[in-house]
Amino acid sequence: VITKNQIKLIKSLALKKNRIKHQLFVAEGVKIAEELLNSDYEIVSLFATRDWIARNTFDTVIQVSNAELSRISNQKSPDEVLMLVKIKKHQIIDDNGITLVLDDINNPGNLGTIIRMCDWFGVKQIICSKNTVDNYNPKVVQSAMGSVFRINVIYTDLTEYLSNVEKPIYGAYMDGNNVRDINFSKDLHLVMGNEANGISKEIDQYISGNVAIKNIGNSAESLNVAVATSILLHEICS
Amino acid sequence: VITKNQIKLIKSLALKKNRIKHQLFVAEGVKIAEELLNSDYEIVSLFATRDWIARNTFDTVIQVSNAELSRISNQKSPDEVLMLVKIKKHQIIDDNGITLVLDDINNPGNLGTIIRMCDWFGVKQIICSKNTVDNYNPKVVQSAMGSVFRINVIYTDLTEYLSNVEKPIYGAYMDGNNVRDINFSKDLHLVMGNEANGISKEIDQYISGNVAIKNIGNSAESLNVAVATSILLHEICS
């Protein structure tokens, strides 16, 4: 059984200010629960249906009916289990590899996909501008499908951060050089800009190399930023 | 002003059976209207706000209030204009280039992104299994952002179709050969499978080469099919 106060708390976590206040976020679903239980994140509360409880062990599970789960879930089709998880504040690690830098990515589905692709391509950390959508936003957590528990995501002032980077810093521009023509080192930063406006003016000066994905058909005007990031990471990492 | 019958008709077009019955689909928004007016699709009715009408010319535009537009729109934030468009039945063209084949893609957002990426990479036609989501589904039309008016999308029996193809047929598999290690000819078919089940058993026999995107991080379990298609098309076309 779930209390009114629990429902109120869970609903409140849709907003970033409440996630910060309580230092909690929501994660849902059977697959994500499995990955979360194998991670070093701390699950503070776990609400699950009888079916989930029959197949899993967790110390202090709170059993809920399907109707109760529907009341607290953000999903159209709630999937057996919902968890309240303690936020982890990531530190910048000194990584000899690819670091992805996000300059004001707004759409949570895009950030989720980008986190997922970093996990796929072995990129360990993402440095985000302070205006980039929060990685503990419920839509980010769901679309990243568990990868959010494995990738370091850090929010910081990008101009300050980039001014101290000594590795090559590539930036994605519509009119950049064809990514296929560039020989990348295995130790670099890649900056992706905002969905509508691209890389911001203050950041331009830190970019040492422009990259683009060639528009072969020459009729579509733009690429989705998550797809563009995926193509560039594949090109650089594979 | 919009009539009750018009509202009923527009709402009914959310379902494929009604789109087939009326041979009409819905497209919305300023950008898509612009692309549609430059295409060879026939706009049967065009509903627009005073603002849109002030900036554009169209013979028989029906002026609607913002409230009326909200009633007929599928969008959270309706964007000035909604059109009823005549369905075009595409024919298979004999194309010396890349043909994409989709084996039961279910998610309309995925098909929309895939159509968009074909437009970007100059792929002119997509052959779909009969169970692949309809390209005139409103979510496909919106996520393809106008590319749906430029790409040939054909629904047919895939086993019959593929049994007559004489070009190399590549298929995407989780355990296929690294796409980076393959030299592709510029004249080939690429088959992408269903989101959950991959390429179906009946289709396997027609595949002459397996391709995969290397899982470098080795922790994420799967790739979104639209992202995987984008990476493979970039690898093959660029």
Coordinates of C-alpha atoms in Angstrom, one line a residue:
Chain A
V1 CA 0.0 0.0 0.0
I2 CA 1.1 3.4 -0.9
T3 CA 0.5 6.5 1.3
K4 CA -0.8 10.0 0.2
N5 CA 2.5 11.5 1.2
Q6 CA 4.5 9.0 -1.0
I7 CA 2.3 9.8 -4.0
K8 CA 2.8 13.5 -3.4
L9 CA 6.6 13.1 -3.1
I10 CA 6.8 10.9 -6.3
K11 CA 4.7 13.3 -8.4
S12 CA 6.8 16.3 -7.1
L13 CA 9.9 14.7 -8.5
A14 CA 8.8 15.5 -12.1
L15 CA 10.3 18.9 -11.4
K16 CA 14.0 19.5 -11.2
K17 CA 13.8 21.8 -8.2
N18 CA 12.1 19.1 -6.2
R19 CA 14.6 16.5 -7.3
I20 CA 17.4 18.8 -6.0
K21 CA 15.5 19.5 -2.8
H22 CA 15.0 15.8 -2.0
Q23 CA 18.1 14.5 -3.8
L24 CA 15.9 11.9 -5.4
F25 CA 14.8 10.8 -8.9
V26 CA 12.3 8.3 -10.3
A27 CA 13.2 5.3 -12.4
E28 CA 10.6 2.8 -13.7
G29 CA 10.3 -0.6 -15.3
V30 CA 11.5 -4.2 -15.1
K31 CA 14.7 -3.7 -17.3
I32 CA 15.7 -0.5 -15.7
A33 CA 15.2 -2.0 -12.2
E34 CA 17.5 -4.9 -13.2
E35 CA 20.3 -2.5 -14.3
L36 CA 19.7 -0.3 -11.2
L37 CA 20.1 -3.2 -8.8
N38 CA 23.4 -4.0 -10.5
S39 CA 24.7 -0.4 -10.3
D40 CA 26.2 1.6 -7.4
Y41 CA 23.1 3.8 -7.1
E42 CA 21.1 3.7 -3.9
I43 CA 17.5 2.8 -4.2
V44 CA 15.6 4.6 -1.4
S45 CA 12.1 3.1 -2.0
L46 CA 10.9 0.4 -4.4
F47 CA 7.2 0.0 -5.3
A48 CA 6.3 -3.2 -7.1
T49 CA 3.4 -5.3 -8.1
R50 CA 2.9 -8.8 -6.8
D51 CA 4.2 -10.3 -10.1
W52 CA 7.6 -8.4 -9.8
I53 CA 7.9 -9.4 -6.1
A54 CA 7.4 -13.0 -7.0
R55 CA 10.4 -13.0 -9.3
N56 CA 12.8 -10.7 -7.4
T57 CA 14.3 -10.1 -4.0
F58 CA 14.7 -6.6 -2.5
D59 CA 14.8 -5.9 1.2
T60 CA 12.1 -3.3 1.8
V61 CA 9.8 -3.5 -1.2
I62 CA 6.4 -1.8 -1.0
Q63 CA 3.8 -3.9 -2.7
V64 CA 1.3 -1.9 -4.9
S65 CA -1.7 -2.9 -7.0
N66 CA -1.7 -2.1 -10.7
A67 CA -4.1 0.7 -10.1
E68 CA -1.7 2.2 -7.5
L69 CA 1.2 1.8 -9.8
S70 CA -0.7 3.7 -12.6
R71 CA -1.3 6.6 -10.2
I72 CA 2.4 7.1 -9.5
S73 CA 3.8 6.1 -12.9
N74 CA 4.9 8.5 -15.7
Q75 CA 4.5 5.8 -18.3
K76 CA 1.4 5.1 -20.4
S77 CA 1.9 1.4 -19.7
P78 CA 3.4 1.1 -16.2
D79 CA 5.9 -1.9 -16.0
E80 CA 5.6 -3.6 -12.6
V81 CA 8.1 -1.5 -10.7
L82 CA 8.9 2.1 -9.8
M83 CA 11.9 3.2 -7.7
L84 CA 13.0 6.3 -5.9
V85 CA 16.7 6.6 -6.3
K86 CA 19.3 8.8 -4.6
I87 CA 20.9 11.4 -6.9
K88 CA 24.7 10.9 -7.5
K89 CA 26.8 14.0 -8.1
H90 CA 29.4 13.0 -10.6
Q91 CA 33.0 14.4 -10.6
I92 CA 35.0 15.1 -13.7
I93 CA 37.4 12.2 -14.2
D94 CA 40.6 12.5 -16.1
D95 CA 39.8 10.3 -19.0
N96 CA 42.2 9.4 -21.8
G97 CA 39.5 9.0 -24.5
I98 CA 36.5 10.7 -26.0
T99 CA 34.7 13.3 -23.9
L100 CA 31.3 14.5 -25.1
V101 CA 30.4 18.1 -24.4
L102 CA 26.7 19.2 -24.7
D103 CA 25.9 22.9 -25.2
D104 CA 22.3 23.5 -24.1
I105 CA 20.6 20.2 -25.3
N106 CA 16.9 20.8 -24.4
N107 CA 15.0 17.7 -25.3
P108 CA 15.0 14.9 -22.7
G109 CA 14.6 12.2 -25.3
N110 CA 17.7 13.5 -27.1
L111 CA 19.8 13.5 -24.0
G112 CA 18.5 10.0 -23.1
T113 CA 19.5 8.7 -26.5
I114 CA 22.9 10.5 -26.3
I115 CA 23.7 8.9 -22.9
R116 CA 22.7 5.5 -24.3
M117 CA 25.0 5.9 -27.3
C118 CA 27.9 7.0 -25.1
D119 CA 27.4 3.8 -23.2
W120 CA 27.4 1.8 -26.5
F121 CA 30.6 3.5 -27.8
G122 CA 32.5 3.4 -24.5
V123 CA 32.4 7.2 -23.9
K124 CA 32.6 7.5 -20.1
Q125 CA 31.7 11.1 -19.4
I126 CA 29.5 13.9 -20.7
I127 CA 30.2 17.5 -19.8
C128 CA 27.0 19.6 -20.0
S129 CA 26.3 23.3 -20.0
K130 CA 24.1 24.4 -17.0
N131 CA 21.1 24.9 -19.3
T132 CA 21.2 21.3 -20.7
V133 CA 18.2 19.3 -19.6
D134 CA 18.8 17.5 -16.3
N135 CA 20.0 13.8 -16.6
Y136 CA 17.6 12.8 -13.8
N137 CA 14.6 14.1 -15.7
P138 CA 12.2 11.1 -15.9
K139 CA 12.1 11.1 -19.7
V140 CA 15.9 11.1 -19.8
V141 CA 16.1 8.2 -17.4
Q142 CA 13.5 6.2 -19.4
S143 CA 15.0 6.9 -22.8
A144 CA 18.5 6.2 -21.7
M145 CA 17.3 2.7 -20.6
G146 CA 19.7 2.1 -17.7
S147 CA 22.7 3.8 -19.3
V148 CA 22.1 6.8 -17.0
F149 CA 23.5 4.6 -14.2
R150 CA 26.8 4.0 -16.0
I151 CA 27.7 7.3 -17.6
N152 CA 29.2 10.3 -15.7
V153 CA 27.1 13.4 -16.5
I154 CA 28.5 16.7 -15.2
Y155 CA 26.9 20.1 -15.3
T156 CA 29.3 23.0 -15.3
D157 CA 30.1 26.4 -16.9
L158 CA 31.3 25.4 -20.4
T159 CA 33.4 28.4 -21.2
E160 CA 35.4 28.0 -18.0
Y161 CA 35.7 24.2 -18.5
L162 CA 36.8 24.4 -22.2
S163 CA 39.3 27.1 -21.5
N164 CA 41.3 24.6 -19.5
V165 CA 41.1 21.7 -22.0
E166 CA 44.4 21.0 -23.7
K167 CA 43.1 18.2 -26.0
P168 CA 41.7 18.9 -29.5
I169 CA 38.1 20.2 -29.2
Y170 CA 35.9 19.3 -32.2
G171 CA 32.6 21.0 -32.8
A172 CA 29.6 19.8 -34.9
Y173 CA 28.5 22.5 -37.4
M174 CA 26.2 22.3 -40.4
D175 CA 28.9 23.6 -42.7
G176 CA 31.9 21.9 -41.0
N177 CA 34.4 19.5 -42.7
N178 CA 33.1 16.1 -43.7
V179 CA 33.7 13.8 -40.7
R180 CA 34.9 11.1 -43.1
D181 CA 37.9 13.2 -44.2
I182 CA 39.2 13.7 -40.7
N183 CA 41.8 11.5 -38.9
F184 CA 40.8 11.7 -35.2
S185 CA 43.1 11.0 -32.3
K186 CA 41.7 8.8 -29.6
D187 CA 41.9 11.5 -27.1
L188 CA 39.6 14.4 -27.8
H189 CA 36.5 16.5 -26.9
L190 CA 33.4 16.6 -29.2
V191 CA 31.0 19.5 -28.7
M192 CA 27.3 19.2 -29.8
G193 CA 25.1 22.3 -29.8
N194 CA 21.5 23.2 -29.1
E195 CA 18.7 21.6 -31.2
A196 CA 17.6 24.9 -32.8
N197 CA 20.7 27.2 -32.5
G198 CA 23.7 24.9 -32.7
I199 CA 26.9 25.7 -30.8
S200 CA 26.7 29.1 -29.0
K201 CA 28.9 32.1 -29.9
E202 CA 30.8 32.0 -26.5
I203 CA 31.8 28.4 -27.2
D204 CA 32.9 28.9 -30.9
Q205 CA 36.3 30.3 -29.9
Y206 CA 37.3 27.0 -28.1
I207 CA 36.7 24.8 -31.1
S208 CA 39.9 23.7 -32.8
G209 CA 38.2 21.6 -35.6
N210 CA 34.8 21.7 -37.3
V211 CA 33.0 18.5 -38.3
A212 CA 29.8 17.9 -40.3
I213 CA 27.9 15.0 -41.6
K214 CA 27.6 15.3 -45.4
N215 CA 24.2 16.2 -46.7
I216 CA 24.2 13.9 -49.7
G217 CA 20.5 14.1 -50.6
N218 CA 20.6 17.9 -50.2
S219 CA 16.9 18.2 -49.5
A220 CA 16.5 17.6 -45.8
E221 CA 17.5 20.7 -43.9
S222 CA 18.6 19.4 -40.5
L223 CA 19.6 16.4 -38.6
N224 CA 18.3 15.4 -35.1
V225 CA 21.1 16.1 -32.7
A226 CA 20.9 12.6 -31.0
V227 CA 21.2 11.0 -34.4
A228 CA 24.1 13.3 -35.4
T229 CA 25.9 12.6 -32.2
S230 CA 25.5 8.9 -32.8
I231 CA 26.9 9.1 -36.3
L232 CA 29.9 11.2 -35.1
L233 CA 30.6 8.9 -32.1
H234 CA 30.6 5.9 -34.4
E235 CA 32.9 7.6 -36.8
I236 CA 35.3 8.6 -34.1
C237 CA 35.2 5.5 -31.8
S238 CA 34.8 2.6 -34.2
Chain B
V1 CA -14.9 28.4 -39.7
I2 CA -14.7 24.6 -39.5
T3 CA -17.8 22.3 -39.7
K4 CA -18.6 19.4 -37.4
N5 CA -18.2 17.0 -40.3
Q6 CA -14.8 18.3 -41.1
I7 CA -13.7 17.9 -37.5
K8 CA -15.1 14.3 -37.5
L9 CA -13.3 13.5 -40.8
I10 CA -9.9 14.9 -39.5
K11 CA -10.1 13.0 -36.2
S12 CA -11.0 9.8 -38.1
L13 CA -7.8 10.0 -40.1
A14 CA -5.8 9.1 -37.0
L15 CA -6.7 5.5 -38.0
K16 CA -5.2 3.8 -41.0
K17 CA -8.4 2.2 -42.1
N18 CA -10.0 5.7 -42.4
R19 CA -7.0 7.0 -44.2
I20 CA -7.3 4.2 -46.7
K21 CA -11.1 4.7 -47.0
H22 CA -10.8 8.5 -47.7
Q23 CA -7.4 8.3 -49.3
L24 CA -6.3 11.2 -47.1
F25 CA -3.8 12.0 -44.4
V26 CA -3.1 14.9 -42.1
A27 CA 0.0 17.1 -42.1
E28 CA 0.6 20.0 -39.7
G29 CA 2.8 23.0 -39.1
V30 CA 4.4 25.9 -40.9
K31 CA 7.6 24.1 -42.0
I32 CA 5.8 21.0 -43.2
A33 CA 3.2 23.2 -45.1
E34 CA 6.1 25.0 -46.9
E35 CA 7.6 21.7 -48.0
L36 CA 4.2 20.3 -49.0
L37 CA 3.4 23.3 -51.1
N38 CA 6.7 22.6 -52.9
S39 CA 5.9 18.9 -53.4
D40 CA 3.8 17.1 -56.0
Y41 CA 1.3 16.1 -53.3
E42 CA -2.3 17.4 -53.6
I43 CA -3.6 19.4 -50.7
V44 CA -7.4 18.8 -50.5
S45 CA -8.1 21.1 -47.6
L46 CA -6.0 23.7 -45.8
F47 CA -7.0 25.1 -42.4
A48 CA -4.9 28.0 -41.1
T49 CA -4.9 30.9 -38.6
R50 CA -5.2 34.5 -39.6
D51 CA -1.4 34.8 -39.1
W52 CA -0.5 32.1 -41.5
I53 CA -3.0 33.5 -44.1
A54 CA -1.4 36.9 -43.8
R55 CA 2.0 35.5 -44.9
N56 CA 1.0 32.9 -47.5
T57 CA -1.2 32.4 -50.5
F58 CA -3.3 29.3 -51.1
D59 CA -6.5 29.2 -53.2
T60 CA -9.1 27.8 -50.9
V61 CA -7.8 28.2 -47.4
I62 CA -10.2 27.8 -44.5
Q63 CA -9.5 30.3 -41.8
V64 CA -9.7 28.9 -38.2
S65 CA -9.3 30.4 -34.8
N66 CA -6.5 29.1 -32.5
A67 CA -9.2 27.3 -30.5
E68 CA -10.5 25.6 -33.6
L69 CA -7.0 24.6 -34.7
S70 CA -6.4 23.1 -31.2
R71 CA -9.5 21.0 -31.6
I72 CA -8.4 19.4 -34.9
S73 CA -4.6 19.2 -34.2
N74 CA -2.6 16.2 -33.0
Q75 CA 0.1 18.5 -31.7
K76 CA 0.5 19.8 -28.1
S77 CA 1.4 23.2 -29.6
P78 CA -0.5 23.5 -32.9
D79 CA 1.5 25.5 -35.4
E80 CA -0.8 27.8 -37.5
V81 CA -1.8 25.3 -40.2
L82 CA -3.3 21.8 -40.8
M83 CA -3.7 20.2 -44.2
L84 CA -5.7 17.3 -45.5
V85 CA -3.5 15.7 -48.2
K86 CA -4.3 13.1 -50.9
I87 CA -2.4 9.8 -50.3
K88 CA 0.1 8.9 -53.1
K89 CA 0.6 5.3 -53.9
H90 CA 4.3 4.9 -54.7
Q91 CA 5.6 2.5 -57.3
I92 CA 8.9 0.6 -57.0
I93 CA 11.5 2.4 -59.1
D94 CA 14.6 0.7 -60.5
D95 CA 17.2 2.6 -58.6
N96 CA 20.9 2.2 -59.0
G97 CA 21.8 3.0 -55.5
I98 CA 20.9 2.1 -51.9
T99 CA 17.5 0.7 -51.2
L100 CA 16.4 0.4 -47.6
V101 CA 14.2 -2.5 -46.6
L102 CA 12.2 -2.4 -43.3
D103 CA 11.0 -5.7 -41.8
D104 CA 8.1 -4.8 -39.4
I105 CA 9.2 -1.4 -37.9
N106 CA 6.5 -0.6 -35.4
N107 CA 7.2 2.7 -33.9
P108 CA 6.1 5.7 -35.9
G109 CA 8.8 8.0 -34.5
N110 CA 11.4 5.5 -35.7
L111 CA 9.9 5.3 -39.2
G112 CA 9.8 9.1 -39.3
T113 CA 13.4 9.4 -38.4
I114 CA 14.4 6.7 -40.9
I115 CA 12.5 8.5 -43.7
R116 CA 14.3 11.7 -42.7
M117 CA 17.7 10.1 -42.8
C118 CA 17.0 8.5 -46.2
D119 CA 16.3 12.0 -47.4
W120 CA 19.6 13.3 -45.9
F121 CA 21.7 10.5 -47.4
G122 CA 20.1 10.5 -50.8
V123 CA 18.3 7.1 -50.5
K124 CA 15.3 7.4 -52.7
Q125 CA 13.1 4.4 -51.8
I126 CA 12.1 2.3 -48.8
I127 CA 10.6 -1.1 -49.2
C128 CA 8.5 -2.0 -46.1
S129 CA 6.9 -5.3 -45.0
K130 CA 3.1 -5.1 -44.8
N131 CA 3.2 -5.0 -41.0
T132 CA 5.5 -1.9 -40.9
V133 CA 3.8 1.2 -39.5
D134 CA 2.0 3.3 -42.2
N135 CA 4.1 6.2 -43.6
Y136 CA 1.0 8.4 -43.5
N137 CA 0.5 7.9 -39.7
P138 CA 0.4 11.4 -38.3
K139 CA 3.4 10.7 -36.0
V140 CA 5.4 9.5 -38.9
V141 CA 4.5 12.6 -41.0
Q142 CA 5.5 14.9 -38.2
S143 CA 8.7 13.2 -37.2
A144 CA 9.9 12.9 -40.8
M145 CA 9.5 16.7 -41.1
G146 CA 8.6 17.0 -44.7
S147 CA 10.9 14.2 -46.0
V148 CA 7.8 12.0 -46.3
F149 CA 6.9 14.0 -49.4
R150 CA 10.2 13.2 -51.1
I151 CA 10.9 9.5 -50.3
N152 CA 9.2 6.6 -52.1
V153 CA 7.7 4.3 -49.4
I154 CA 6.3 1.0 -50.7
Y155 CA 4.5 -1.7 -48.7
T156 CA 4.8 -5.2 -50.1
D157 CA 5.4 -8.9 -49.3
L158 CA 9.1 -8.9 -48.4
T159 CA 9.8 -12.5 -49.1
E160 CA 8.4 -12.2 -52.6
Y161 CA 10.2 -8.9 -53.2
L162 CA 13.6 -10.0 -51.9
S163 CA 13.5 -13.3 -53.8
N164 CA 13.7 -11.3 -57.0
V165 CA 16.5 -8.9 -56.0
E166 CA 19.8 -9.6 -57.7
K167 CA 21.9 -7.0 -55.9
P168 CA 23.7 -7.8 -52.6
I169 CA 21.3 -7.8 -49.7
Y170 CA 22.8 -6.8 -46.3
G171 CA 21.0 -7.3 -43.1
A172 CA 21.6 -5.7 -39.7
Y173 CA 22.2 -8.2 -36.9
M174 CA 23.5 -7.7 -33.3
D175 CA 26.2 -10.3 -34.0
G176 CA 27.0 -9.3 -37.6
N177 CA 30.3 -8.2 -39.1
N178 CA 31.6 -4.8 -38.1
V179 CA 30.3 -2.4 -40.7
R180 CA 33.7 -0.6 -40.7
D181 CA 35.3 -3.7 -42.1
I182 CA 33.1 -4.1 -45.1
N183 CA 33.6 -2.5 -48.5
F184 CA 30.1 -1.8 -49.8
S185 CA 29.2 -1.4 -53.5
K186 CA 27.1 1.7 -54.3
D187 CA 24.3 -0.6 -55.4
L188 CA 22.8 -2.7 -52.6
H189 CA 19.8 -3.4 -50.3
L190 CA 20.0 -3.0 -46.5
V191 CA 17.4 -4.8 -44.4
M192 CA 16.6 -3.5 -40.9
G193 CA 14.5 -5.7 -38.5
N194 CA 11.8 -5.1 -35.9
E195 CA 12.6 -3.1 -32.8
A196 CA 12.2 -6.1 -30.4
N197 CA 12.8 -9.1 -32.6
G198 CA 15.2 -8.0 -35.4
I199 CA 15.0 -9.5 -38.9
S200 CA 12.4 -12.3 -39.1
K201 CA 13.2 -15.9 -39.9
E202 CA 11.6 -15.9 -43.3
I203 CA 13.8 -13.0 -44.4
D204 CA 17.1 -14.4 -43.1
Q205 CA 17.6 -16.7 -46.1
Y206 CA 17.7 -13.7 -48.5
I207 CA 20.5 -11.9 -46.6
S208 CA 23.9 -12.2 -48.4
G209 CA 25.9 -10.2 -45.8
N210 CA 25.5 -9.5 -42.1
V211 CA 26.4 -6.1 -40.7
A212 CA 26.6 -4.8 -37.1
I213 CA 27.7 -1.7 -35.2
K214 CA 30.4 -2.6 -32.8
N215 CA 29.4 -2.5 -29.2
I216 CA 32.6 -0.9 -27.8
G217 CA 31.3 -0.1 -24.3
N218 CA 29.9 -3.6 -24.0
S219 CA 27.3 -2.6 -21.4
A220 CA 24.3 -1.2 -23.3
E221 CA 22.3 -4.1 -24.6
S222 CA 20.6 -2.6 -27.7
L223 CA 20.6 0.2 -30.2
N224 CA 17.5 2.1 -31.3
V225 CA 16.7 1.0 -34.8
A226 CA 16.4 4.5 -36.2
V227 CA 19.9 5.4 -34.8
A228 CA 21.3 2.1 -36.1
T229 CA 19.9 2.8 -39.5
S230 CA 21.3 6.3 -39.5
I231 CA 24.8 5.0 -38.6
L232 CA 24.7 2.3 -41.3
L233 CA 23.5 4.6 -44.0
H234 CA 26.2 7.1 -43.1
E235 CA 28.8 4.3 -43.3
I236 CA 27.5 3.1 -46.7
C237 CA 26.6 6.4 -48.4
S238 CA 29.3 8.8 -47.2

